[in-house]
């Protein structure tokens, strides 16, 4: 039995900045005033307690506004209760500015529209919750773009970018966010709503004369400007990436007294943004990439200015430590091979309205560099796929630096300092020397063209000595970067982690100016208090800190990648929010259709972290809040591969449910579908009757209700004859040949035996002797969805015993259901991490594509057909679908692998009554519309039973398994057997049975290991 005691004895004190108000009445007042969602429950507070930083503060509550009026009313009610307020975008901030003891407002669910896009005047008006890539996609239709593009571009919001003054790769081309904002509609804490932008002297005087709160603000801003103008000009570094401090320089006469731009980068500490008018710039139609290899990252930094002279659109750099970490993590292994020789690299992008124009710019750079005494190694990429891979190498920086095997865990804290671009090489050398002084090891990469350097450092943030060492390091690092004319923050803002360092950069007099600027807008100090100015210190509100002492319960799974510690697993998420994408990849299907933080990988990881803290989530394994967050997890495993930190929510969900249900009855569908291996064997005795009951009017409704199955679903039909029954009456083929085990999974055996039959004929055509496990076994995959881990573990143990001889003989084991193969490759090792037979089985279990590509020399005829391919989630996450493309190419198939994510069925998930709607929405994102569009022209290939069932039920089309496609290849041509003789392939299942010499057998006898009768 696992430890069921909630972690009440391990609670930690609530972080600073307590609000002593009446949360219950505040919540009630908000619900009366707004149409949006008001969430003061413990689960919601836990979800928004941290961002992507080292900091954690429990909010008062969360508001998700549906309209701009909701925002106005929320601040009005907060003012009534003197409650602090925090505007939040994508929650990916790295300096702690997105967590606070405040009413947190999440704009991203509803307020994400483009209000106007004007291609003639090159601007857009947007709501603050819009994701950057959504704006860019619309703008690109007119060859325009919003220039700044941080690596979070497919999930960060414009409101968050405005708050942080975000930058990214293409700031070389277009500048920071501040240079790309023309106007803002803002709301102050005291209720003033107005539009601000560039202000002429005449407009300024007129506004001041008109008086009122607006006139008062403009007068105070003018006085502030006049008082500090000379000091601002003197102390603000003239570099591309000065993000630290408030943008007081935008109030200078030479900058047009631009109030909107002065508020960019204020991190929600002054006003709330309701709407923004953004500048759009020309986006070159064609692009190419040049990678340059140098002896070290320092030499790469030395040559930044040579590349900048050729006006690239972006110029990035990375070192050999980052590349080495990627290899350790097996991230982008093949992509790294595309890079030129070197130990430090620059990656430059060029653009033009024609391919020739873009390439000409790149070649001009390369020709110039070749004339140098020691030119770098070079490589030009003008193939879009290769370009994408190169950028993925660069964008993998976070995942390749945070948690590397056999290396200390690293953290933010000095992640985005910036210097003049001409000093990059010098700064990198001095910074590396400082790392060595403090015995820190880390990689160096970043936006070298703007002088911005990224790194994560192995700070010790759980003990007093480590925290003191961290503080000393960052203070010395701040003095270093300032001595070079740089900025302590070149991209991610000041928040809390950099606030203590601002006096080093600006001096106390300008710090007074910052405090005055904040007070002009927010005299009551209620807008994101404790950030940027009058801020908490670096060692306050730490997510870890000296009082970090989480509950560490017993677990069913072994978490070897996290030192066997479940608490460490919940720390994997660094909050970067890649799981909050609206499209692309597999992770996270439920977030893609709900836009809810609690249904993202990040949200679920944060909920589990909070469960172990026991402060807000106090019920441990019995927490209803955690269960609700995990409820819409489809266990697709997409996070296991798509998440840069490999957060594995599918495993965490199974773990949680196994404890949650101890001593409780599970829901009906847990027994009807989780135990399908039992019911299928019973149904195989009378499939006709079972099928009739499952489809008969009235009766079927009762059956579905009893099984917890949606009335909108059709019951899958059991096959008249199971595959094993077909096999039992079949004469051996290829006796004496090298064996291969065919894994007989429950679903194909009982529902689609023709898929297993196809695989038999295909494998035999390659010259192999097909054998089956002697006993009727099941991997137990459906059990994991309901936390039935004890049962699942026993079933795997039975497999290890029953198949011991085949396992120890290292015979390949081919599975046709990807989820079964993934159990052997994943969960098996979590249950039996030190069992040699388990490790052997995990190594030898493979999909039919993997077997044919890696273990067979057989050449198939050409099919010459077109197809669309939907990859099973577990295949993509665990097996990486690494062989399917090669196999399909070898048979002459012209195919497209859909970026369709999860099908939505996800095992039993899509059958369950309460999940049908979400299942349908997930499928309708991409997969189902494409099938309806293409099914008459192209083959539809889907190896997963769930995927095929979703396609058949909601798109009215039967998709093919890869084994069926391969049999089709053999059927439409002739192939050579191992003796070189041409053999005509069978054409139909009855014909297969004829040619396989069906024999009636009534008795089974013991045979040699690996044989089955």
PDB file of N, CA, C and O in Angstrom, residues 22 27 52 75 144 160 206 208 282 310 344 375-376 382 434 436 454-455 506 606 653 659 669 682 762 778 844 934 985:
ATOM      1  N   UNK A  22     -11.091  40.504   2.290  1.00  0.00           N
ATOM      2  CA  UNK A  22     -12.190  39.539   2.355  1.00  0.00           C
ATOM      3  C   UNK A  22     -12.366  38.867   0.993  1.00  0.00           C
ATOM      4  O   UNK A  22     -13.098  39.349   0.130  1.00  0.00           O
ATOM      5  N   UNK A  27     -14.953  37.688  -4.207  1.00  0.00           N
ATOM      6  CA  UNK A  27     -15.390  36.713  -5.210  1.00  0.00           C
ATOM      7  C   UNK A  27     -16.866  36.904  -5.544  1.00  0.00           C
ATOM      8  O   UNK A  27     -17.273  36.921  -6.711  1.00  0.00           O
ATOM      9  N   UNK A  52       7.223  30.954 -15.229  1.00  0.00           N
ATOM     10  CA  UNK A  52       8.376  30.190 -15.711  1.00  0.00           C
ATOM     11  C   UNK A  52       9.629  30.554 -14.925  1.00  0.00           C
ATOM     12  O   UNK A  52      10.734  30.312 -15.377  1.00  0.00           O
ATOM     13  N   UNK A  75     -11.455  45.437 -12.248  1.00  0.00           N
ATOM     14  CA  UNK A  75     -10.581  46.391 -11.562  1.00  0.00           C
ATOM     15  C   UNK A  75     -11.396  47.282 -10.632  1.00  0.00           C
ATOM     16  O   UNK A  75     -10.950  47.643  -9.537  1.00  0.00           O
ATOM     17  N   UNK A 144       3.357  40.577 -44.445  1.00  0.00           N
ATOM     18  CA  UNK A 144       3.698  41.429 -43.314  1.00  0.00           C
ATOM     19  C   UNK A 144       3.874  40.554 -42.079  1.00  0.00           C
ATOM     20  O   UNK A 144       3.428  39.412 -42.038  1.00  0.00           O
ATOM     21  N   UNK A 160       1.316  39.846 -23.071  1.00  0.00           N
ATOM     22  CA  UNK A 160       2.507  39.494 -22.312  1.00  0.00           C
ATOM     23  C   UNK A 160       3.767  40.072 -22.925  1.00  0.00           C
ATOM     24  O   UNK A 160       4.681  40.514 -22.218  1.00  0.00           O
ATOM     25  N   UNK A 206      -2.305  70.684 -24.466  1.00  0.00           N
ATOM     26  CA  UNK A 206      -3.768  70.654 -24.465  1.00  0.00           C
ATOM     27  C   UNK A 206      -4.290  69.667 -23.421  1.00  0.00           C
ATOM     28  O   UNK A 206      -5.239  69.972 -22.674  1.00  0.00           O
ATOM     29  N   UNK A 208      -2.823  68.644 -20.712  1.00  0.00           N
ATOM     30  CA  UNK A 208      -2.557  69.165 -19.361  1.00  0.00           C
ATOM     31  C   UNK A 208      -3.577  70.241 -19.001  1.00  0.00           C
ATOM     32  O   UNK A 208      -4.111  70.275 -17.883  1.00  0.00           O
ATOM     33  N   UNK A 282       7.459  44.516 -43.342  1.00  0.00           N
ATOM     34  CA  UNK A 282       7.512  43.601 -44.485  1.00  0.00           C
ATOM     35  C   UNK A 282       8.164  42.293 -44.076  1.00  0.00           C
ATOM     36  O   UNK A 282       9.199  42.273 -43.403  1.00  0.00           O
ATOM     37  N   UNK A 310      26.155  42.463 -43.232  1.00  0.00           N
ATOM     38  CA  UNK A 310      25.404  41.984 -44.396  1.00  0.00           C
ATOM     39  C   UNK A 310      23.890  42.019 -44.152  1.00  0.00           C
ATOM     40  O   UNK A 310      23.131  41.458 -44.942  1.00  0.00           O
ATOM     41  N   UNK A 344      31.510  26.226 -31.812  1.00  0.00           N
ATOM     42  CA  UNK A 344      30.692  27.403 -31.566  1.00  0.00           C
ATOM     43  C   UNK A 344      30.124  27.831 -32.907  1.00  0.00           C
ATOM     44  O   UNK A 344      30.804  27.713 -33.933  1.00  0.00           O
ATOM     45  N   UNK A 375      38.909  31.399 -42.092  1.00  0.00           N
ATOM     46  CA  UNK A 375      37.450  31.467 -42.283  1.00  0.00           C
ATOM     47  C   UNK A 375      36.731  30.362 -41.517  1.00  0.00           C
ATOM     48  O   UNK A 375      37.292  29.293 -41.282  1.00  0.00           O
ATOM     49  N   UNK A 376      35.505  30.609 -41.107  1.00  0.00           N
ATOM     50  CA  UNK A 376      34.729  29.566 -40.436  1.00  0.00           C
ATOM     51  C   UNK A 376      34.295  28.500 -41.435  1.00  0.00           C
ATOM     52  O   UNK A 376      34.314  28.722 -42.646  1.00  0.00           O
ATOM     53  N   UNK A 382      18.839  26.355 -48.058  1.00  0.00           N
ATOM     54  CA  UNK A 382      17.721  27.084 -48.656  1.00  0.00           C
ATOM     55  C   UNK A 382      16.529  26.168 -48.894  1.00  0.00           C
ATOM     56  O   UNK A 382      15.593  26.517 -49.593  1.00  0.00           O
ATOM     57  N   UNK A 434      33.746  34.008 -14.941  1.00  0.00           N
ATOM     58  CA  UNK A 434      32.955  34.202 -13.727  1.00  0.00           C
ATOM     59  C   UNK A 434      32.252  32.906 -13.332  1.00  0.00           C
ATOM     60  O   UNK A 434      32.157  32.572 -12.142  1.00  0.00           O
ATOM     61  N   UNK A 436      33.428  29.951 -13.817  1.00  0.00           N
ATOM     62  CA  UNK A 436      34.462  29.099 -13.226  1.00  0.00           C
ATOM     63  C   UNK A 436      34.793  29.539 -11.806  1.00  0.00           C
ATOM     64  O   UNK A 436      35.020  28.710 -10.910  1.00  0.00           O
ATOM     65  N   UNK A 454      21.816  33.994 -23.606  1.00  0.00           N
ATOM     66  CA  UNK A 454      20.981  33.135 -22.771  1.00  0.00           C
ATOM     67  C   UNK A 454      21.830  32.083 -22.071  1.00  0.00           C
ATOM     68  O   UNK A 454      22.806  31.577 -22.633  1.00  0.00           O
ATOM     69  N   UNK A 455      21.415  31.743 -20.869  1.00  0.00           N
ATOM     70  CA  UNK A 455      22.048  30.659 -20.144  1.00  0.00           C
ATOM     71  C   UNK A 455      21.151  30.265 -18.989  1.00  0.00           C
ATOM     72  O   UNK A 455      20.318  31.064 -18.546  1.00  0.00           O
ATOM     73  N   UNK A 506      21.436  51.461 -13.052  1.00  0.00           N
ATOM     74  CA  UNK A 506      20.889  52.805 -13.264  1.00  0.00           C
ATOM     75  C   UNK A 506      21.284  53.816 -12.197  1.00  0.00           C
ATOM     76  O   UNK A 506      21.186  55.033 -12.433  1.00  0.00           O
ATOM     77  N   UNK A 606       1.935  21.751 -12.455  1.00  0.00           N
ATOM     78  CA  UNK A 606       1.884  22.687 -11.337  1.00  0.00           C
ATOM     79  C   UNK A 606       0.903  22.229 -10.261  1.00  0.00           C
ATOM     80  O   UNK A 606       1.151  22.410  -9.056  1.00  0.00           O
ATOM     81  N   UNK A 653      -0.773  10.831 -14.316  1.00  0.00           N
ATOM     82  CA  UNK A 653      -2.214  10.607 -14.171  1.00  0.00           C
ATOM     83  C   UNK A 653      -2.482   9.188 -13.691  1.00  0.00           C
ATOM     84  O   UNK A 653      -3.276   8.978 -12.762  1.00  0.00           O
ATOM     85  N   UNK A 659      -3.781   5.805  -6.656  1.00  0.00           N
ATOM     86  CA  UNK A 659      -3.895   6.102  -5.231  1.00  0.00           C
ATOM     87  C   UNK A 659      -5.263   6.706  -4.894  1.00  0.00           C
ATOM     88  O   UNK A 659      -5.842   6.390  -3.850  1.00  0.00           O
ATOM     89  N   UNK A 669     -17.251   3.042 -16.535  1.00  0.00           N
ATOM     90  CA  UNK A 669     -16.446   2.792 -17.733  1.00  0.00           C
ATOM     91  C   UNK A 669     -15.063   2.241 -17.411  1.00  0.00           C
ATOM     92  O   UNK A 669     -14.403   1.662 -18.266  1.00  0.00           O
ATOM     93  N   UNK A 682     -14.705 -13.236 -23.264  1.00  0.00           N
ATOM     94  CA  UNK A 682     -16.053 -13.782 -23.060  1.00  0.00           C
ATOM     95  C   UNK A 682     -16.888 -13.589 -24.324  1.00  0.00           C
ATOM     96  O   UNK A 682     -17.580 -14.513 -24.785  1.00  0.00           O
ATOM     97  N   UNK A 762       2.667 -10.742 -44.545  1.00  0.00           N
ATOM     98  CA  UNK A 762       3.757  -9.833 -44.887  1.00  0.00           C
ATOM     99  C   UNK A 762       5.061 -10.324 -44.274  1.00  0.00           C
ATOM    100  O   UNK A 762       6.109 -10.378 -44.945  1.00  0.00           O
ATOM    101  N   UNK A 778      -2.054 -10.117 -22.498  1.00  0.00           N
ATOM    102  CA  UNK A 778      -2.445  -8.743 -22.815  1.00  0.00           C
ATOM    103  C   UNK A 778      -1.516  -7.801 -22.073  1.00  0.00           C
ATOM    104  O   UNK A 778      -1.141  -8.066 -20.922  1.00  0.00           O
ATOM    105  N   UNK A 844      13.481  -5.280 -27.556  1.00  0.00           N
ATOM    106  CA  UNK A 844      13.111  -6.088 -28.724  1.00  0.00           C
ATOM    107  C   UNK A 844      11.684  -5.877 -29.208  1.00  0.00           C
ATOM    108  O   UNK A 844      11.313  -6.394 -30.260  1.00  0.00           O
ATOM    109  N   UNK A 934     -10.096  13.888 -48.249  1.00  0.00           N
ATOM    110  CA  UNK A 934      -9.141  13.118 -49.047  1.00  0.00           C
ATOM    111  C   UNK A 934      -9.515  11.658 -49.261  1.00  0.00           C
ATOM    112  O   UNK A 934      -8.902  10.972 -50.076  1.00  0.00           O
ATOM    113  N   UNK A 985       0.956 -12.920 -54.617  1.00  0.00           N
ATOM    114  CA  UNK A 985       0.382 -12.660 -53.298  1.00  0.00           C
ATOM    115  C   UNK A 985      -1.098 -12.976 -53.291  1.00  0.00           C
ATOM    116  O   UNK A 985      -1.763 -12.876 -54.301  1.00  0.00           O
TER     117      UNK A 985
END
